[in-house]
CSV table of C-alpha atoms (C1' of nucleotides) in Angstrom, one decimal:
chain,number,residue,atom,x,y,z
A,7,MET,CA,0.9,-34.7,-66.4
A,8,ASN,CA,2.2,-37.5,-69.0
A,9,TRP,CA,4.7,-36.7,-71.8
A,10,ARG,CA,1.5,-37.5,-74.3
A,11,LYS,CA,-0.4,-34.9,-73.3
A,12,THR,CA,2.3,-32.6,-72.9
A,13,LEU,CA,3.1,-32.8,-76.5
A,14,SER,CA,-0.4,-32.9,-77.6
A,15,GLN,CA,-1.2,-29.9,-75.8
A,16,SER,CA,1.9,-28.1,-77.3
A,17,GLY,CA,0.7,-28.8,-80.7
A,18,TYR,CA,2.9,-31.8,-81.6
A,19,ARG,CA,2.1,-35.1,-82.8
A,20,ILE,CA,2.6,-38.6,-81.0
A,21,SER,CA,5.0,-40.0,-83.5
A,22,LYS,CA,6.4,-43.4,-83.7
A,23,PRO,CA,10.3,-41.9,-83.0
A,24,ARG,CA,9.2,-39.9,-80.2
A,25,GLN,CA,7.3,-42.9,-78.3
A,26,VAL,CA,10.3,-45.1,-79.0
A,27,ILE,CA,12.6,-42.5,-77.7
A,28,MET,CA,10.7,-42.2,-74.7
A,29,GLU,CA,10.6,-45.3,-74.0
A,30,ILE,CA,13.8,-46.1,-74.1
A,31,LEU,CA,15.1,-43.1,-71.8
A,32,THR,CA,12.3,-44.3,-69.6
A,33,GLN,CA,13.5,-47.6,-69.3
A,34,ALA,CA,17.7,-46.4,-69.2
A,35,LYS,CA,19.7,-46.6,-66.2
A,36,VAL,CA,22.1,-44.2,-67.6
A,37,PRO,CA,22.6,-41.2,-69.7
A,38,LEU,CA,22.1,-41.8,-73.6
A,39,THR,CA,23.4,-40.2,-76.2
A,40,PRO,CA,21.6,-39.5,-79.7
A,41,LEU,CA,23.9,-42.4,-81.2
A,42,ALA,CA,23.4,-44.4,-78.2
A,43,ILE,CA,19.5,-44.2,-78.2
A,44,TYR,CA,19.5,-44.7,-82.1
A,45,ASN,CA,21.5,-48.0,-81.5
A,46,GLN,CA,19.2,-49.3,-78.6
A,47,ALA,CA,16.5,-48.5,-80.8
A,48,ARG,CA,17.8,-50.6,-84.0
A,49,ASN,CA,18.4,-53.3,-81.7
A,50,ASN,CA,14.9,-53.1,-80.4
A,51,GLY,CA,13.9,-54.0,-84.1
A,52,ARG,CA,12.4,-50.1,-84.1
A,53,LYS,CA,13.7,-48.8,-86.8
A,54,ILE,CA,13.7,-44.9,-86.7
A,55,GLY,CA,16.3,-42.4,-88.3
A,56,LEU,CA,19.3,-40.9,-86.2
A,57,VAL,CA,18.0,-37.8,-87.7
A,58,SER,CA,14.6,-38.1,-86.0
A,59,VAL,CA,16.8,-38.5,-82.6
A,60,TYR,CA,18.2,-35.3,-83.0
A,61,ARG,CA,15.3,-33.6,-83.7
A,62,ALA,CA,13.1,-35.4,-80.8
A,63,LEU,CA,15.6,-35.0,-77.9
A,64,GLU,CA,15.7,-30.8,-79.0
A,65,LEU,CA,11.8,-31.0,-78.7
A,66,LEU,CA,11.3,-32.9,-75.5
A,67,THR,CA,14.3,-31.3,-73.9
A,68,SER,CA,12.5,-28.0,-74.5
A,69,LEU,CA,9.2,-29.3,-73.3
A,70,GLY,CA,11.1,-30.1,-70.1
A,71,LEU,CA,9.9,-34.1,-70.7
A,72,VAL,CA,13.7,-34.9,-71.1
A,73,CYS,CA,17.2,-33.7,-69.7
A,74,LEU,CA,20.4,-33.3,-70.3
A,75,VAL,CA,23.4,-34.2,-68.5
A,76,TYR,CA,27.0,-33.8,-68.0
A,77,ALA,CA,29.5,-36.8,-66.9
A,78,ASN,CA,32.4,-35.6,-65.5
A,79,ASP,CA,34.5,-35.4,-68.9
A,80,GLY,CA,32.2,-33.3,-70.3
A,81,SER,CA,30.4,-35.5,-72.3
A,82,GLN,CA,26.6,-35.5,-72.5
A,83,GLY,CA,23.8,-37.2,-72.5
A,84,TYR,CA,20.3,-37.6,-71.8
A,85,MET,CA,17.8,-38.7,-69.4
A,86,ILE,CA,14.4,-38.6,-68.4
A,87,ALA,CA,13.2,-35.6,-66.2
A,88,SER,CA,10.3,-35.8,-64.2
A,89,GLU,CA,8.0,-32.7,-63.1
A,90,GLY,CA,9.5,-29.7,-62.0
A,91,HIS,CA,13.1,-28.7,-61.5
A,92,HIS,CA,15.8,-31.5,-60.5
A,93,HIS,CA,19.0,-32.4,-60.4
A,94,HIS,CA,21.2,-35.3,-60.7
A,95,ILE,CA,23.7,-37.5,-59.1
A,96,ILE,CA,25.8,-39.3,-61.4
A,97,CYS,CA,27.6,-43.0,-60.5
A,98,GLU,CA,31.3,-42.2,-61.5
A,99,VAL,CA,31.6,-46.0,-61.9
A,100,CYS,CA,28.5,-47.5,-63.9
A,101,GLU,CA,27.2,-43.7,-64.7
A,102,GLN,CA,24.1,-44.8,-63.4
A,103,ALA,CA,22.4,-41.5,-62.7
A,104,ILE,CA,19.3,-40.6,-60.5
A,105,GLU,CA,17.4,-37.3,-59.4
A,106,PHE,CA,17.1,-35.5,-56.6
A,107,SER,CA,15.4,-32.1,-55.8
A,108,GLY,CA,16.1,-29.5,-53.3
A,109,VAL,CA,15.9,-26.0,-55.1
A,110,GLU,CA,15.5,-24.7,-51.3
A,111,ASP,CA,19.1,-25.8,-50.4
A,112,LEU,CA,20.8,-23.6,-52.9
A,113,GLU,CA,18.4,-20.4,-51.8
A,114,GLY,CA,21.0,-19.4,-49.6
A,115,LEU,CA,23.7,-19.3,-51.8
A,116,ILE,CA,22.1,-18.1,-54.5
A,117,LEU,CA,21.1,-14.8,-52.2
A,118,ARG,CA,24.8,-14.4,-51.0
A,119,VAL,CA,25.8,-14.7,-54.7
A,120,GLN,CA,23.3,-12.0,-56.0
A,121,GLN,CA,24.8,-9.8,-53.2
A,122,GLU,CA,28.4,-10.6,-53.7
A,123,THR,CA,28.3,-10.2,-57.9
A,124,GLY,CA,25.3,-8.2,-58.6
A,125,TYR,CA,24.2,-10.7,-61.0
A,126,THR,CA,20.5,-11.6,-60.7
A,127,VAL,CA,20.2,-15.3,-60.9
A,128,SER,CA,17.3,-16.6,-62.6
A,129,ASP,CA,18.3,-20.4,-63.5
A,130,HIS,CA,20.9,-22.9,-61.8
A,131,PHE,CA,22.5,-26.3,-63.1
A,132,LEU,CA,23.8,-28.9,-60.5
A,133,GLN,CA,25.2,-32.0,-60.6
A,134,LEU,CA,26.8,-34.0,-58.3
A,135,PHE,CA,29.2,-37.1,-58.4
A,136,GLY,CA,29.9,-39.9,-56.7
A,137,VAL,CA,29.7,-43.7,-56.7
A,138,CYS,CA,26.3,-45.3,-56.1
A,139,PRO,CA,25.1,-48.0,-53.3
A,140,ASN,CA,25.8,-50.9,-55.5
A,141,CYS,CA,29.5,-49.8,-56.8
A,142,GLN,CA,30.5,-49.2,-53.3
A,143,LYS,CA,29.9,-52.7,-52.5
A,144,LEU,CA,31.7,-54.2,-55.2
A,145,LEU,CA,34.9,-51.8,-54.7
B,2,MET,CA,51.2,-20.7,-58.2
B,3,ASN,CA,51.0,-19.5,-61.5
B,4,TRP,CA,50.3,-21.6,-64.4
B,5,ARG,CA,53.9,-21.5,-65.9
B,6,LYS,CA,55.1,-23.1,-62.8
B,7,THR,CA,52.1,-25.4,-62.7
B,8,LEU,CA,52.9,-26.5,-66.2
B,9,SER,CA,56.7,-27.0,-65.4
B,10,GLN,CA,56.3,-28.8,-62.3
B,11,SER,CA,54.2,-31.4,-63.8
B,12,GLY,CA,56.9,-31.9,-66.8
B,13,TYR,CA,55.3,-30.1,-69.4
B,14,ARG,CA,56.9,-27.4,-71.4
B,15,ILE,CA,55.9,-23.4,-71.8
B,16,SER,CA,55.4,-23.4,-75.6
B,17,LYS,CA,54.1,-20.8,-77.5
B,18,PRO,CA,50.3,-21.8,-78.2
B,19,ARG,CA,50.0,-22.7,-74.3
B,20,GLN,CA,51.3,-19.3,-73.4
B,21,VAL,CA,49.2,-17.5,-76.2
B,22,ILE,CA,45.9,-19.2,-75.0
B,23,MET,CA,46.8,-18.7,-71.6
B,24,GLU,CA,47.2,-15.1,-72.7
B,25,ILE,CA,43.6,-14.8,-74.5
B,26,LEU,CA,41.6,-16.6,-71.7
B,27,THR,CA,43.1,-14.3,-69.1
B,28,GLN,CA,41.6,-11.5,-70.9
B,29,ALA,CA,38.4,-13.1,-71.9
B,30,LYS,CA,35.4,-12.1,-70.1
B,31,VAL,CA,33.1,-14.7,-71.8
B,32,PRO,CA,33.6,-18.5,-72.3
B,33,LEU,CA,35.6,-19.5,-75.6
B,34,THR,CA,35.0,-22.4,-77.7
B,35,PRO,CA,38.6,-23.8,-79.6
B,36,LEU,CA,37.8,-22.6,-82.7
B,37,ALA,CA,37.1,-18.6,-81.1
B,38,ILE,CA,40.3,-19.2,-79.2
B,39,TYR,CA,41.8,-20.0,-82.5
B,40,ASN,CA,40.2,-17.3,-84.5
B,41,GLN,CA,41.3,-14.7,-81.7
B,42,ALA,CA,44.9,-15.6,-81.8
B,43,ARG,CA,44.9,-15.6,-85.7
B,44,ASN,CA,43.3,-12.2,-85.6
B,45,ASN,CA,46.2,-11.2,-83.5
B,46,GLY,CA,48.6,-12.1,-85.5
B,47,ARG,CA,49.7,-15.1,-83.1
B,48,LYS,CA,49.9,-18.3,-85.5
B,49,ILE,CA,48.9,-21.2,-83.9
B,50,GLY,CA,47.3,-24.5,-85.2
B,51,LEU,CA,43.6,-25.4,-84.3
B,52,VAL,CA,44.9,-28.6,-83.1
B,53,SER,CA,47.0,-27.7,-80.6
B,54,VAL,CA,44.1,-25.5,-79.2
B,55,TYR,CA,42.2,-28.5,-78.6
B,56,ARG,CA,45.4,-30.2,-77.2
B,57,ALA,CA,46.4,-27.5,-74.7
B,58,LEU,CA,42.7,-27.2,-73.5
B,59,GLU,CA,42.4,-30.7,-72.3
B,60,LEU,CA,46.1,-30.4,-70.8
B,61,LEU,CA,45.4,-27.0,-69.3
B,62,THR,CA,42.1,-28.6,-68.1
B,63,SER,CA,43.4,-31.5,-66.7
B,64,LEU,CA,45.7,-29.4,-64.6
B,65,GLY,CA,43.2,-27.3,-63.3
B,66,LEU,CA,44.3,-24.3,-65.1
B,67,VAL,CA,41.4,-23.6,-67.2
B,68,CYS,CA,37.5,-25.0,-66.9
B,69,LEU,CA,35.0,-25.9,-68.9
B,70,VAL,CA,31.6,-24.2,-68.4
B,71,TYR,CA,28.4,-24.5,-70.0
B,72,ALA,CA,25.7,-22.0,-71.7
B,73,ASN,CA,22.2,-22.9,-70.9
B,74,ASP,CA,21.9,-24.3,-74.6
B,75,GLY,CA,24.1,-27.1,-73.7
B,76,SER,CA,26.9,-25.2,-75.7
B,77,GLN,CA,30.3,-25.6,-74.3
B,78,GLY,CA,33.3,-22.8,-73.4
B,79,TYR,CA,36.7,-22.5,-71.8
B,80,MET,CA,37.8,-19.8,-69.0
B,81,ILE,CA,40.3,-19.4,-67.1
B,82,ALA,CA,40.1,-21.0,-63.6
B,83,SER,CA,41.7,-19.7,-60.4
B,84,GLU,CA,43.0,-21.6,-57.4
B,85,GLY,CA,40.3,-23.9,-55.8
B,86,HIS,CA,37.6,-25.1,-56.2
B,87,HIS,CA,35.1,-22.4,-57.8
B,88,HIS,CA,31.8,-22.3,-59.6
B,89,HIS,CA,30.2,-19.9,-62.1
B,90,ILE,CA,27.9,-17.2,-62.9
B,91,ILE,CA,26.9,-16.6,-66.6
B,92,CYS,CA,25.1,-13.4,-67.9
B,93,GLU,CA,21.9,-15.0,-70.5
B,94,VAL,CA,22.3,-11.9,-72.3
B,95,CYS,CA,25.9,-10.9,-73.0
B,96,GLU,CA,27.4,-14.3,-71.9
B,97,GLN,CA,29.6,-12.6,-69.4
B,98,ALA,CA,31.0,-15.3,-66.6
B,99,ILE,CA,32.5,-14.8,-63.6
B,100,GLU,CA,33.8,-17.4,-60.7
B,101,PHE,CA,32.2,-17.4,-57.5
B,102,SER,CA,33.6,-19.6,-54.0
B,103,GLY,CA,31.0,-21.3,-51.9
B,104,VAL,CA,31.7,-25.0,-51.5
B,105,GLU,CA,30.4,-24.9,-47.4
B,106,ASP,CA,26.8,-23.9,-48.9
B,107,LEU,CA,26.5,-27.1,-50.7
B,108,GLU,CA,27.4,-29.0,-47.5
B,109,GLY,CA,23.8,-29.5,-46.2
B,110,LEU,CA,22.6,-30.5,-49.8
B,111,ILE,CA,25.3,-33.0,-50.1
B,112,LEU,CA,24.8,-34.9,-46.6
B,113,ARG,CA,21.1,-34.8,-47.3
B,114,VAL,CA,21.0,-36.2,-50.6
B,115,GLN,CA,23.9,-39.1,-49.7
B,116,GLN,CA,21.3,-39.9,-46.8
B,117,GLU,CA,18.5,-40.0,-49.2
B,118,THR,CA,20.4,-41.8,-52.3
B,119,GLY,CA,22.7,-44.0,-50.5
B,120,TYR,CA,25.4,-42.5,-53.3
B,121,THR,CA,28.7,-41.2,-51.7
B,122,VAL,CA,29.5,-38.0,-53.2
B,123,SER,CA,33.0,-36.8,-53.9
B,124,ASP,CA,32.5,-34.2,-56.6
B,125,HIS,CA,30.0,-31.6,-57.8
B,126,PHE,CA,29.4,-29.2,-60.6
B,127,LEU,CA,27.3,-25.9,-60.1
B,128,GLN,CA,26.4,-23.2,-62.1
B,129,LEU,CA,24.1,-20.2,-62.4
B,130,PHE,CA,22.3,-18.1,-64.8
B,131,GLY,CA,21.2,-14.8,-65.2
B,132,VAL,CA,21.7,-11.6,-65.9
B,133,CYS,CA,25.1,-9.3,-64.9
B,134,PRO,CA,24.8,-5.9,-63.6
B,135,ASN,CA,25.8,-4.1,-66.9
B,136,CYS,CA,23.1,-6.0,-68.4
B,137,GLN,CA,20.3,-5.0,-65.9
B,138,LYS,CA,21.0,-1.6,-67.0
B,139,LEU,CA,20.6,-2.0,-70.4
B,140,LEU,CA,16.9,-3.9,-70.2
C,15,DT,C1',-12.5,-42.2,-94.5
C,16,DC,C1',-10.3,-38.1,-96.3
C,17,DC,C1',-7.3,-34.5,-95.7
C,18,DT,C1',-4.6,-31.3,-94.2
C,19,DT,C1',0.1,-30.8,-93.0
C,20,DA,C1',3.8,-32.1,-89.3
C,21,DT,C1',7.0,-35.2,-88.9
C,22,DT,C1',10.0,-38.7,-91.0
C,23,DG,C1',14.4,-40.4,-92.9
C,24,DA,C1',17.8,-41.4,-96.8
C,25,DA,C1',21.4,-38.5,-98.4
C,26,DA,C1',24.1,-34.3,-98.7
C,27,DA,C1',26.5,-30.7,-96.7
C,28,DT,C1',28.4,-28.9,-92.7
C,29,DT,C1',30.9,-28.6,-88.3
C,30,DA,C1',33.4,-30.4,-84.7
C,31,DT,C1',37.2,-33.6,-83.0
C,32,DT,C1',41.1,-36.6,-83.6
C,33,DT,C1',44.8,-38.9,-85.7
C,34,DT,C1',49.0,-39.1,-88.4
C,35,DC,C1',53.3,-38.0,-88.8
C,36,DA,C1',57.3,-34.9,-90.4
C,37,DA,C1',59.5,-30.4,-88.8
C,38,DT,C1',60.3,-27.7,-84.7
C,39,DA,C1',61.5,-25.9,-80.5
C,40,DA,C1',61.5,-26.0,-75.2
C,41,DG,C1',64.6,-26.3,-71.8
C,42,DG,C1',68.5,-29.2,-69.7
C,43,DA,C1',73.3,-30.9,-70.3
C,44,DT,C1',77.6,-29.6,-71.5
D,14,DA,C1',76.2,-20.0,-75.2
D,15,DT,C1',75.7,-24.5,-78.0
D,16,DC,C1',73.8,-28.6,-78.0
D,17,DC,C1',71.1,-32.5,-77.9
D,18,DT,C1',67.1,-34.8,-76.4
D,19,DT,C1',62.6,-35.3,-76.7
D,20,DA,C1',57.9,-32.8,-76.1
D,21,DT,C1',55.2,-30.3,-78.6
D,22,DT,C1',53.4,-28.4,-83.2
D,23,DG,C1',50.8,-27.8,-87.1
D,24,DA,C1',49.5,-29.5,-91.8
D,25,DA,C1',46.4,-32.9,-94.0
D,26,DA,C1',44.0,-36.7,-93.4
D,27,DA,C1',40.6,-39.6,-91.3
D,28,DT,C1',36.6,-39.3,-88.4
D,29,DA,C1',33.0,-38.6,-85.9
D,30,DA,C1',29.0,-35.3,-84.7
D,31,DT,C1',25.3,-32.6,-86.0
D,32,DT,C1',22.7,-30.0,-89.5
D,33,DT,C1',20.0,-29.1,-93.7
D,34,DT,C1',17.1,-30.6,-97.7
D,35,DC,C1',13.4,-32.2,-99.7
D,36,DA,C1',10.0,-35.7,-101.0
D,37,DA,C1',7.5,-39.2,-98.8
D,38,DT,C1',4.7,-40.8,-95.1
D,39,DA,C1',1.8,-40.6,-91.6
D,40,DA,C1',-1.0,-38.3,-87.0
D,41,DG,C1',-4.7,-36.8,-86.2
D,42,DG,C1',-8.5,-33.6,-87.0
D,43,DA,C1',-12.7,-32.9,-90.0
DNA sequence: TCCTTATTGAAAATTATTTTCAATAAGGAT
DNA sequence: ATCCTTATTGAAAATAATTTTCAATAAGGA
């Protein structure tokens, strides 16, 4: 299902700022902050307000169309999200981030932690950090 | 190695604010924001500045004595860290967070992702979310 | 095309974080 | 124990990030 349908079917409108933001995030290679998205839109001649960026990101994230990733230093950025549960691996040199899937690989760990801690586990967040193929060549 | 030694051996002083912060974090059950730490110190009659809290947290985190965890909503808090690499599981009801270890369980996943993506993986961040034993009873 | 109302965006308000700098205190040297 | 050096503190100011407010706009069903 594409993001336009997801928005409509949830009762939200396909507004200009939302379109611009989805376009930018779709093409982005690295996670972007709200301000970065705003600046990029401006540079492309698309006039949108920073407030709308904040609001749209909140909405899009809640719908699972966009997701928040964390740099190793704790700073945050937004990326486009594909359907289903994914994780990200981020290059520590160029920041380029890509998705990977693999919830199954965590099953064992989750079961063990549930037994050891008594917690029930309902969700998880995993991110890998490393060096992307391109930056490996340059080093 | 205790935190005092870690600080000294790295050339840092055991100052009052750092002691207060380590005390508070050691006793804390939930991750605390800089402001929360500051307020708690104040309430206990320990007069420290908020700026020092920010500075100390940055230092302590860089030394691995304290670590940053993320709530499911993206908000951040600090927790005491034990030695070695650990992960956290956070209760979505009461926010209580505890550590668990288990880097080994990720080996397989990491190897697979390295092959699939071409990235080399050097670090990772994992957090689980769920309900703690106590909150399970109350539900 | 009209009409309803979700959404926008500018400005103001609030909150979070960082910088500056003189005063203080940690801890090695004496 | 006291002195001395300098890392560290904390108040205030500066900056940055985020949220609120509200009148104007525009999305999309009728």
